[in-house]
CSV table of C-alpha atoms and ligand atoms in Angstrom, one decimal:
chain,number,residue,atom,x,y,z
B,28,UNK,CA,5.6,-21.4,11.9
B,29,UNK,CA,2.2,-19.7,12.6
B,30,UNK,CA,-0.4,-21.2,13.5
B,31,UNK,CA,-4.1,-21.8,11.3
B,32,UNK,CA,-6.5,-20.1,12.4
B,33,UNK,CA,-10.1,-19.8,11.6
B,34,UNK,CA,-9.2,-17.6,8.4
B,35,UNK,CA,-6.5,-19.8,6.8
B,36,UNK,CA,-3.8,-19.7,5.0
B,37,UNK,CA,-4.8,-22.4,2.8
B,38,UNK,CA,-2.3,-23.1,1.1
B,39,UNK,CA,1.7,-23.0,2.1
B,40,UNK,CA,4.0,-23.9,-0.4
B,41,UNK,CA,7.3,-24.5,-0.3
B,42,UNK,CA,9.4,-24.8,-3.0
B,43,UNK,CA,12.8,-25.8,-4.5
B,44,UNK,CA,14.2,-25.5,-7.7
B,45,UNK,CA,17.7,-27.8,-7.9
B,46,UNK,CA,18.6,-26.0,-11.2
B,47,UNK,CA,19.0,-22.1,-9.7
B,48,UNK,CA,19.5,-22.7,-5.9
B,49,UNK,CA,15.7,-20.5,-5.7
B,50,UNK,CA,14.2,-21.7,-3.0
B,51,UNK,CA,10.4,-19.8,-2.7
B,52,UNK,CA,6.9,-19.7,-0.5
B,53,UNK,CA,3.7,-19.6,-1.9
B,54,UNK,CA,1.1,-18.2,1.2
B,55,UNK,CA,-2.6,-18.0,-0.3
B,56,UNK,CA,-4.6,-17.0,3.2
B,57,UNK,CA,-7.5,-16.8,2.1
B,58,UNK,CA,-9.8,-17.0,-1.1
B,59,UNK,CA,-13.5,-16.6,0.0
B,60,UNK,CA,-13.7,-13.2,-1.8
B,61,UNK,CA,-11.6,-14.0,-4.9
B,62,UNK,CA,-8.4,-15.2,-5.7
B,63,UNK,CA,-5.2,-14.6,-3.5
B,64,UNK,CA,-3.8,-11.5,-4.7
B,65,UNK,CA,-0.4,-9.9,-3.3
B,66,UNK,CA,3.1,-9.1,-4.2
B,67,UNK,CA,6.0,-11.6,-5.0
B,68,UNK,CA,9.1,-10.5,-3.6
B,69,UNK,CA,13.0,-11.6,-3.8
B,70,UNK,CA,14.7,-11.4,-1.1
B,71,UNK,CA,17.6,-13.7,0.1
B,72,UNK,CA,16.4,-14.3,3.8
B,73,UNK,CA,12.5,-14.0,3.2
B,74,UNK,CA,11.2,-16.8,5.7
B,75,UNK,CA,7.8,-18.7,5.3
B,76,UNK,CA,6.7,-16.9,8.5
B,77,UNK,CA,7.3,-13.4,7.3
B,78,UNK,CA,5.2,-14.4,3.9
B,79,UNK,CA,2.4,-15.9,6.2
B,80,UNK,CA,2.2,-12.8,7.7
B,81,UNK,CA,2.2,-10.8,4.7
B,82,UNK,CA,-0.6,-12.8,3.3
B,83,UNK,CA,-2.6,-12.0,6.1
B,84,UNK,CA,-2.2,-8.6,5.9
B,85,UNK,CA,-3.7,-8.6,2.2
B,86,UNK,CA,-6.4,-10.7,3.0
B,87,UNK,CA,-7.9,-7.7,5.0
B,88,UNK,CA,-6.4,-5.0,2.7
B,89,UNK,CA,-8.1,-6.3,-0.1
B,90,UNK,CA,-11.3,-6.8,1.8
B,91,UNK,CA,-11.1,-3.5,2.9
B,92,UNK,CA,-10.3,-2.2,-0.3
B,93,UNK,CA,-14.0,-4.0,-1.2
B,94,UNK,CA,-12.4,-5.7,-4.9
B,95,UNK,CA,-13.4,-9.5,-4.9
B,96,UNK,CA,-9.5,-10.7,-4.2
B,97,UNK,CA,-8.8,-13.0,-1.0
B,98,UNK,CA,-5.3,-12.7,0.5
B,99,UNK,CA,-2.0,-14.2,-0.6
B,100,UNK,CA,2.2,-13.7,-1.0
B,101,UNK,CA,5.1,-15.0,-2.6
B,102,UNK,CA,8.5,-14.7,-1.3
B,103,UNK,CA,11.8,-15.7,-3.4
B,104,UNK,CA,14.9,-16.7,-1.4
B,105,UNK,CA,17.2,-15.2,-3.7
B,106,UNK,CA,20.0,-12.8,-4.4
B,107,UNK,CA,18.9,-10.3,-6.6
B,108,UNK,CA,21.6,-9.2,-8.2
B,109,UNK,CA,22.6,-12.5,-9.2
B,110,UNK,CA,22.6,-12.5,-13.2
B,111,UNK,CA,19.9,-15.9,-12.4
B,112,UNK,CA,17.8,-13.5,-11.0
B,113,UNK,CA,15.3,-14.2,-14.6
B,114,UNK,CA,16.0,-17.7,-14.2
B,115,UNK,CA,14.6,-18.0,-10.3
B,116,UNK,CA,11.6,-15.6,-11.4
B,117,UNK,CA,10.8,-18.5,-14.0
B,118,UNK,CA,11.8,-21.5,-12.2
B,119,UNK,CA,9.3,-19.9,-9.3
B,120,UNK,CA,6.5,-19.4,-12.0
B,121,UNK,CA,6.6,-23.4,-13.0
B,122,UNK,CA,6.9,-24.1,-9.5
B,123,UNK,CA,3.0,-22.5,-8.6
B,124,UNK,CA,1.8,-22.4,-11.8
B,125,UNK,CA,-1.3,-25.3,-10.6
B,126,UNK,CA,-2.7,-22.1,-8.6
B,127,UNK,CA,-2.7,-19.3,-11.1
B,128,UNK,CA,-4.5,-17.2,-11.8
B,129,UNK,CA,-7.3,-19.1,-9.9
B,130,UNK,CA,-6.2,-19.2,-6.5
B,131,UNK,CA,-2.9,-16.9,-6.5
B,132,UNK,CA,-2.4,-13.5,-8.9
B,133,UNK,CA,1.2,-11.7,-8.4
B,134,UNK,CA,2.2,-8.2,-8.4
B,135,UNK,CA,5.3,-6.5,-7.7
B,136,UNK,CA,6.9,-6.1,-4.3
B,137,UNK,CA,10.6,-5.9,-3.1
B,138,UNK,CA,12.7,-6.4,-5.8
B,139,UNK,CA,10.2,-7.4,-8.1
B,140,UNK,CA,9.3,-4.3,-11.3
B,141,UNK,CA,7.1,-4.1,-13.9
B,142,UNK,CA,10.1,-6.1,-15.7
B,143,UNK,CA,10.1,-9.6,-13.6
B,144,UNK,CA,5.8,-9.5,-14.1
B,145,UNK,CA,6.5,-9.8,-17.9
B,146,UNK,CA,8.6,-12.5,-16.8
B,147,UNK,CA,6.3,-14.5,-14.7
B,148,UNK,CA,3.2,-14.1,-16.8
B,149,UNK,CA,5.0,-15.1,-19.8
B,150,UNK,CA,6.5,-18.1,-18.1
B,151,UNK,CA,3.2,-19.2,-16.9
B,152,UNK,CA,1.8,-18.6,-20.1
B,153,UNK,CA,-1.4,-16.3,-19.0
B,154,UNK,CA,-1.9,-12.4,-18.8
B,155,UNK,CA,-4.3,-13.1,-15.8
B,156,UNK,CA,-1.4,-14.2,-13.8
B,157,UNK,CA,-0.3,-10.4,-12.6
B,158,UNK,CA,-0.9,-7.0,-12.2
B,159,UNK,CA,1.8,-4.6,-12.5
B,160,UNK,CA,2.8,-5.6,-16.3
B,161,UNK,CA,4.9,-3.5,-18.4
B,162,UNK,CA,2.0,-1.4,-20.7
B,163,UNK,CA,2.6,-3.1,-23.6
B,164,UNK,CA,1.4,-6.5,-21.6
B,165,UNK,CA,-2.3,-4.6,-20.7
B,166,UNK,CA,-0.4,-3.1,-17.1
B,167,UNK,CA,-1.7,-0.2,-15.7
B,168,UNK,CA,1.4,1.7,-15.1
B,169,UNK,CA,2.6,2.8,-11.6
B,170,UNK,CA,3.3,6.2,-13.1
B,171,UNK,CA,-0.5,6.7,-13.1
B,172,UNK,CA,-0.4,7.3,-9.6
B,173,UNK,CA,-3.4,5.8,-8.0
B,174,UNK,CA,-1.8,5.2,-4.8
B,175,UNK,CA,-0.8,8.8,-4.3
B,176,UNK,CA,-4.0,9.6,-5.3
B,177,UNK,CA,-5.7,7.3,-3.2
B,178,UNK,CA,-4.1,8.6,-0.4
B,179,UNK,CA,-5.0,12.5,-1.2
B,180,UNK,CA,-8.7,11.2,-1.6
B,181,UNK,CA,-8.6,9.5,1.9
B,182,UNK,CA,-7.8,12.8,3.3
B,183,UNK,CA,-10.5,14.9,1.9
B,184,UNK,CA,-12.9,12.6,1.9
B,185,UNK,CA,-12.2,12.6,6.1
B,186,UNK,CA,-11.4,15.8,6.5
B,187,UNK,CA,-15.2,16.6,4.9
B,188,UNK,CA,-16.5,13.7,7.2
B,189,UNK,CA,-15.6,16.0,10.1
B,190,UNK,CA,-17.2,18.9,8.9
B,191,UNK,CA,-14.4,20.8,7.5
B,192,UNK,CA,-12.2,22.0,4.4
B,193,UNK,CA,-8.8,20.7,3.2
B,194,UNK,CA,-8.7,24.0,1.6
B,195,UNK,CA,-6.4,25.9,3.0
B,196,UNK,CA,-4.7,23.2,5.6
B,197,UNK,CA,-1.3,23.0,5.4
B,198,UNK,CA,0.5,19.5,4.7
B,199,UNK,CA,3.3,17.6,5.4
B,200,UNK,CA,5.1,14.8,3.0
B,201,UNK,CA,7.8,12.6,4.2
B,202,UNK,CA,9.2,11.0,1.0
B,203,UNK,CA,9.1,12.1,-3.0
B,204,UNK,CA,9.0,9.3,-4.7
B,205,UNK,CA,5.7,7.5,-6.9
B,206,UNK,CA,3.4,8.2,-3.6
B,207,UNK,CA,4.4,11.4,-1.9
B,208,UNK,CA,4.7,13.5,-5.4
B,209,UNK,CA,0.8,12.1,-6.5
B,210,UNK,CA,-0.3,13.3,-2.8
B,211,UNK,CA,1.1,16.3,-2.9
B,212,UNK,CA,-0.3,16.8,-6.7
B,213,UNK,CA,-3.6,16.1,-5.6
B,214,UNK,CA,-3.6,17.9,-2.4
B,215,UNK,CA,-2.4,20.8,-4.2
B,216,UNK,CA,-5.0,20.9,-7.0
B,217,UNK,CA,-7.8,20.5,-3.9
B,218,UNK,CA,-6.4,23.6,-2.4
B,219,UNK,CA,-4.4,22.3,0.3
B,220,UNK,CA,-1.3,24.0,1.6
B,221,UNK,CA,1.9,21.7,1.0
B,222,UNK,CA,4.7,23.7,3.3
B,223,UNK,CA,7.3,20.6,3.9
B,224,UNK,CA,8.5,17.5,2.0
B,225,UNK,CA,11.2,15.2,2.4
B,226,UNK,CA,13.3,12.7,1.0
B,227,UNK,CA,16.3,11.1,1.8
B,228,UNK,CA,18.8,14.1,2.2
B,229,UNK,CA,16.3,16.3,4.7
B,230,UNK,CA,13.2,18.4,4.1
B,231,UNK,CA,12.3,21.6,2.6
B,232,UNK,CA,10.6,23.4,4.7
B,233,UNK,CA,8.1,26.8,3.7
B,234,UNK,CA,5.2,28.4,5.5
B,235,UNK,CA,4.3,30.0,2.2
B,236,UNK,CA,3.8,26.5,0.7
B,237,UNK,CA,5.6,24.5,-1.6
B,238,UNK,CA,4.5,24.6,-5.6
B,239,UNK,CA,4.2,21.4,-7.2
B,240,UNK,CA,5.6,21.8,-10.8
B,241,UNK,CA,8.6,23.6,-9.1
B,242,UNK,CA,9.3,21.3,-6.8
B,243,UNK,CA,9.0,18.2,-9.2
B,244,UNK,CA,11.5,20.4,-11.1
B,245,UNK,CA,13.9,20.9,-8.9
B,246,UNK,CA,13.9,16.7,-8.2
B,247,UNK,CA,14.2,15.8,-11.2
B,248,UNK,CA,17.1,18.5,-12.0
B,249,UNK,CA,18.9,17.9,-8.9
B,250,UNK,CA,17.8,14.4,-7.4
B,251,UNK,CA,16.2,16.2,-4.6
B,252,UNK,CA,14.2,18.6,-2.9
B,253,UNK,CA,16.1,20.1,-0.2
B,254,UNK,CA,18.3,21.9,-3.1
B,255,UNK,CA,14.9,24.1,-3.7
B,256,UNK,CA,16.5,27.0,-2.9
B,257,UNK,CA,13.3,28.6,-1.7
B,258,UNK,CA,12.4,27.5,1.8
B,259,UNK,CA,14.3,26.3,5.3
B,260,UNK,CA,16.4,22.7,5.0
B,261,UNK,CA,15.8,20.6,7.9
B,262,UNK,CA,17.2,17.2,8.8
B,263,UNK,CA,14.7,14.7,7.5
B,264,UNK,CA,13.4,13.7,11.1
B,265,UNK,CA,12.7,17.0,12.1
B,266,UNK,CA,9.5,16.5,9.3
B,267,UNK,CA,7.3,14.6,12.3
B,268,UNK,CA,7.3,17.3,14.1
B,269,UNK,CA,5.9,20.1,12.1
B,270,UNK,CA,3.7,22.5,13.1
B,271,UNK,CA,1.0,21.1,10.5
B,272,UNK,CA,-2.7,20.0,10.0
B,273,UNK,CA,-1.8,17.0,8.4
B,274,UNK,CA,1.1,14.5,8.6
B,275,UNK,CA,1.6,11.9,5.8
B,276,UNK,CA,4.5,9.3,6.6
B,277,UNK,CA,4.8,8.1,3.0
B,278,UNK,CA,8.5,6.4,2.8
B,279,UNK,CA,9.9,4.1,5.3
B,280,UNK,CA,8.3,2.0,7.7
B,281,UNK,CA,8.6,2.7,11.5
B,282,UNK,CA,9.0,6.6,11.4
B,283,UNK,CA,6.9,7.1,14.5
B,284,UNK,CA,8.2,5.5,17.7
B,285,UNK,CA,7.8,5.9,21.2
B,286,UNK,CA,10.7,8.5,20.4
B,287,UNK,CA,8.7,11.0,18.9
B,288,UNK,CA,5.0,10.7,18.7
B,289,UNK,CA,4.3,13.4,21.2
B,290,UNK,CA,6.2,15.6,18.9
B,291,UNK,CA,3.6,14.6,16.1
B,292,UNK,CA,1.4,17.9,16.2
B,293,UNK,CA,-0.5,17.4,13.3
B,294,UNK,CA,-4.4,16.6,13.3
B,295,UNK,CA,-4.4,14.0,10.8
B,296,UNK,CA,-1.7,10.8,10.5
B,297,UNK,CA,-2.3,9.4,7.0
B,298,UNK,CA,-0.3,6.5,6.5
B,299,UNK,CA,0.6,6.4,3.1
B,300,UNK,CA,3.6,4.3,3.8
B,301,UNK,CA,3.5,0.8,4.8
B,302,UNK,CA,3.8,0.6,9.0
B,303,UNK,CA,4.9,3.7,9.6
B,304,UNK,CA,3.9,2.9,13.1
B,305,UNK,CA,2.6,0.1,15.1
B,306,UNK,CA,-0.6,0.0,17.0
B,307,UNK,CA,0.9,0.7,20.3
B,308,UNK,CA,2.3,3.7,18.8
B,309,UNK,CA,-1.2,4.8,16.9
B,310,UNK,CA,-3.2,4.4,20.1
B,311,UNK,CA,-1.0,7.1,21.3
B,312,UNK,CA,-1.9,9.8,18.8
B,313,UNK,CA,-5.8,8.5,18.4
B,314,UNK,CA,-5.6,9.1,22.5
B,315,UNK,CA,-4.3,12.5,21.7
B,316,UNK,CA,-7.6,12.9,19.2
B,317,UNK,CA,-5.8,12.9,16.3
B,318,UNK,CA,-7.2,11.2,13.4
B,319,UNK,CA,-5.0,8.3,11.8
B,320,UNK,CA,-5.6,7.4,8.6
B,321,UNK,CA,-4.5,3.4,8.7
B,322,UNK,CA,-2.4,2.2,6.1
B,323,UNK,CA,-4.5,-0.3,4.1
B,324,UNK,CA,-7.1,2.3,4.4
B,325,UNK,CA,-5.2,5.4,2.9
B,326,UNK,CA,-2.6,3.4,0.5
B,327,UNK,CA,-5.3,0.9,-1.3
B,328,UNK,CA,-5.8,3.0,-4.6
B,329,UNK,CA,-2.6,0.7,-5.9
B,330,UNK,CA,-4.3,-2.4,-5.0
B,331,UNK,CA,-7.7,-1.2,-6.4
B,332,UNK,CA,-5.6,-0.1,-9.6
B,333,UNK,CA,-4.3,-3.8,-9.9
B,334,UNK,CA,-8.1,-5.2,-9.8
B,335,UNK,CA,-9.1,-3.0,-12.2
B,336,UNK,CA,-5.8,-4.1,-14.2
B,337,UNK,CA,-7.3,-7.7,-13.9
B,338,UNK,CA,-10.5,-6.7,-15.4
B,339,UNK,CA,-8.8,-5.2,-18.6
B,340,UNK,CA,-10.1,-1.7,-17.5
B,341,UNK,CA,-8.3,1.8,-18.9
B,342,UNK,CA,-7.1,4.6,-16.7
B,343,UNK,CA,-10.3,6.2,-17.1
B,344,UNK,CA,-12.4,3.5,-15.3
B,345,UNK,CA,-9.5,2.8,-12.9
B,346,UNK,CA,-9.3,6.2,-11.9
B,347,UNK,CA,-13.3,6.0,-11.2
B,348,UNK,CA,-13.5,2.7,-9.4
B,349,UNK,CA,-10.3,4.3,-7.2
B,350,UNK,CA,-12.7,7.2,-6.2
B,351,UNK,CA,-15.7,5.6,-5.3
B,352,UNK,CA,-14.3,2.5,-3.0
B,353,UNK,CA,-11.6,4.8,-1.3
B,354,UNK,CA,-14.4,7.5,-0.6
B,355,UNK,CA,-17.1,4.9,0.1
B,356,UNK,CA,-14.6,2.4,2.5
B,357,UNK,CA,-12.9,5.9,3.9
B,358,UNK,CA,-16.6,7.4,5.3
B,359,UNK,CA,-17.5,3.7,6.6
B,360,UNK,CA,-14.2,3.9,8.8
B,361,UNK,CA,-15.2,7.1,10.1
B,362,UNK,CA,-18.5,5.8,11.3
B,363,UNK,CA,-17.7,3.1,12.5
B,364,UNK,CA,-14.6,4.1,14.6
B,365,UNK,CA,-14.9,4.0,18.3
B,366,UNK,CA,-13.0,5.9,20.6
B,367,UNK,CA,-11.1,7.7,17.9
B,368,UNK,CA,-9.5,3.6,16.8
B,369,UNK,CA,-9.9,3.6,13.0
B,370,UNK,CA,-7.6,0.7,12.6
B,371,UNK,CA,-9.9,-1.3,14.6
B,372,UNK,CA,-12.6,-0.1,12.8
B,373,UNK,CA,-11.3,-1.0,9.2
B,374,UNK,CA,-9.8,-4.2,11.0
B,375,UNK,CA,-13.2,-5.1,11.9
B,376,UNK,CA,-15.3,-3.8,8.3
B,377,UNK,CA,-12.3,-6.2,6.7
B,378,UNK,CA,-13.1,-9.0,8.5
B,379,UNK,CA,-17.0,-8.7,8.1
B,380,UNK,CA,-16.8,-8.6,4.4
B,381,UNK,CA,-14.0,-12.2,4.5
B,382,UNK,CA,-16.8,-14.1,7.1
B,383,UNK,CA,-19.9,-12.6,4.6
B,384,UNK,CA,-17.4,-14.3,1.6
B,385,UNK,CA,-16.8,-17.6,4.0
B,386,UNK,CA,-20.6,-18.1,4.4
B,387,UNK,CA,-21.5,-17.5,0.7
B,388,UNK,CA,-18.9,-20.5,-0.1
B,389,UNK,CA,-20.7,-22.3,2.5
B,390,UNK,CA,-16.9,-23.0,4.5
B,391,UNK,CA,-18.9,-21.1,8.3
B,392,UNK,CA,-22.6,-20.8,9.4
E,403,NAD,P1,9.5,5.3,-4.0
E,403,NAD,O1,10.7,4.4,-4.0
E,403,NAD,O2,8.9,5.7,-5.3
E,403,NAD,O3,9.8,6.6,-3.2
E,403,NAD,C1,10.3,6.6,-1.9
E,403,NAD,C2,10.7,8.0,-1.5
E,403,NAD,O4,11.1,8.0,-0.1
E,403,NAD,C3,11.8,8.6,-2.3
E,403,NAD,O5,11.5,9.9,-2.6
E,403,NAD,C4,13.0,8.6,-1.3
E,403,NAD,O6,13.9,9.7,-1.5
E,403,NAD,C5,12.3,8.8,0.0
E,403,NAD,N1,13.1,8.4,1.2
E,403,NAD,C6,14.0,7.5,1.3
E,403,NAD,N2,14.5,7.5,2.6
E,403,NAD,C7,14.0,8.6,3.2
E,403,NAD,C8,14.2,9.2,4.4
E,403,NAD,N3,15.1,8.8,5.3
E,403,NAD,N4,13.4,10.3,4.7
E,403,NAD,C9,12.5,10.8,3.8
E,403,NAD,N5,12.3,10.3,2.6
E,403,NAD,C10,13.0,9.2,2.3
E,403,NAD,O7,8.4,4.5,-3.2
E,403,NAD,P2,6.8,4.6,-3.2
E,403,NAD,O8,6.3,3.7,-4.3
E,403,NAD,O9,6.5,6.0,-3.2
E,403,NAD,O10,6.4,4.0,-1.8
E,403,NAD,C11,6.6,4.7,-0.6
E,403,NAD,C12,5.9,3.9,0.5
E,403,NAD,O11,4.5,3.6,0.2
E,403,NAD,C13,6.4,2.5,0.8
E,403,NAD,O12,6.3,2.3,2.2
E,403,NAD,C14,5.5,1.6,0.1
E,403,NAD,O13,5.5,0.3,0.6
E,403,NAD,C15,4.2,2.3,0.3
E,403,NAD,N6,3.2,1.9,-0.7
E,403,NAD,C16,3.4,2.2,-2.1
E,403,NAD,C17,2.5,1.8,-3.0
E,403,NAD,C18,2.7,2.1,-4.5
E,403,NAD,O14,1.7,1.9,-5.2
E,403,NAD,N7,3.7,2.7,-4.9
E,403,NAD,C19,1.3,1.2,-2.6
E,403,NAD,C20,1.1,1.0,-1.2
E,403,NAD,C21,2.1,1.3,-0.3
């Protein structure tokens, strides 16, 4: 297991329900800003390691997000597709219940919908227990977009930091799905030129640029976007290597390796996606001078959304709070980055704001 260390976690719980077979982990890292908030997810070789990991990671995403949430995870050992996939999502909810929503708030992850949060809050018995609730519940639906728009916001918000104008730069998507369609929507509408976006079967691929409305059209007509008509197909690796201003991995993890990142031509990395890269690999473009745009950094307007979900808040004042913490947290980055390292930058802010939260509670001098 990993070790403690001067941040946490807290709390590891380990529990077994004899009923299902669900075995889960409970990781709250740390709570000196709030209370643990990340996703519970169900998977049937989640480990407590993995989790402890995962909880760490949101302990500086939310602090770098700036919303008064420390850093937690669930996992579920579980199949599923097994018809007791309800039945473990309950058994799991009894199991922590002690900690919610004071020290641990859930929120969908792998395998885990808008569906299974009904079903934990209702089993614990309190709304306050997670975001990402069906409407009807007081969720603030995915469909909104916030990540997506986050993500757009990130970008112009740094592009203006260096003095310029997305208008006009032309943009590349890897991935159509709740992220990459509310990037390129935004990007569009702030005069950005979207020429390729991919999915699963390839990209599509045109200089002239790529119309939103049309392109959401053809998707939703013919499940995806390389059957455009207008514009080249390419194989969906060949998106990384676009002759573009900005590059926006916003799909699968790992996309840039050793492999290929001095294809990457782009001037700006934003990492909508979850690790599309690891440090080793980033160091290589920010050596390059190319901007990267770290994950928790660009991708936080879901997690801001989910705070704001907390605090009973409509789209209105979701959509507000989204703007001002991922334009305010997105120009401190830029300020503060050394030698081109952003990551270490917003690694660093994070950190700051969890020891400032640690001394407040009086747990550090
Ligand atoms: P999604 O399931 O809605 O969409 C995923 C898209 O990726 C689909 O269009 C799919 O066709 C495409 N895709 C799959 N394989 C591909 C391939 N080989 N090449 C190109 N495209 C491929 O997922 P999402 O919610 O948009 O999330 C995308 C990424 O963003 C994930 O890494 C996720 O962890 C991260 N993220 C999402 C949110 C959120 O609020 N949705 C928040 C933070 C981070």
């Amino acid at each position: 297991m990993r070790a403690k260390d001067e941040f946490g976690p807290e709390y590891v719980l380990e529990v077994f329900d004899a009923k299902t077979g669900m075995q889960g982990v409970l990781v709250i890292d740390n709570t000196a800003r709030g209370a643990g908030k990340g996703g519970m997810r169900m998977v049937p070789d989640v480990t407590t390691e993995e989790v402890m990991g995962l909880a760490r990671a949101m302990t500086w995403k939310n602090a770098l997000a700036d919303i008064p949430f420390g850093g937690a995870k669930a996992g579920i050992k579980f199949d599923p597709k097994s018809p007791q996939k309800e039945a473990a999502i309950r058994a799991f909810a009894d199991k922590v219940k002690v900690f919610i929503p004071h020290f641990y708030i859930a929120g969908p992850d792998m395998n885990t919908t808008e569906k299974e949060m009904g079903q934990f809050a209702n089993q614990i018995g309190d709304m306050r227990a997670t975001t990402g609730k069906p409407a009807s519940m007081g969720g603030l639906p995915h469909e909104l977009g916030s990540t997506g728009y986050g993500v757009a916001l990130c970008i112009k918000t740094a592009v203006e930091f260096q003095g310029k104008k997305l208008n006009g730069m032309t943009v590349a998507i890897e991935g159509f799905g709740n992220v990459g369609t509310f990037a390129m929507k935004f990007l569009s509408e702030w005069g950005a030129k979207v020429v390729a976006v991919s999915d699963s079967k390839g990209v599509i691929y045109d200089t002239d640029g790529l119309n939103y409305d049309a392109l959401m059209k053809t998707k939703a007509e013919t499940g995806t976007v390389t059957a455009h008509g207008k514009g080249k197909v390419l194989p969906a690796a060949d998106l990384f290597k676009l002759p573009v201003d900005i590059l926006i991995p916003g799909a699968r993890p790992n996309v840039i390796t050793d492999a290929n990142v001095n294809d990457v031509k782009a001037k700006i990395v934003a990492e909508a996606a979850n690790i599309p890269m690891t440090y080793e690999v980033e160091k290589k473009l920010m050596k390059r001078g190319i901007l990267v745009l770290p994950d928790f950094l660009a991708n936080a307007g879901g997690v801001i959304s989910s705070y704001c979900e907390t605090m009973g808040w409509d789209e209105k004042k979701m959509f507000a709070t989204v703007t001002e913490k991922i334009t305010n947290n997105t120009k401190l980055v830029m300020q503060r980055a050394k030698d081109h390292d952003t990551r270490a930058a917003a690694l660093a802010i994070a950190k700051e704001r969890v020891i400032e939260g640690m001394k407040r509670k009086g747990w550090r001098k």
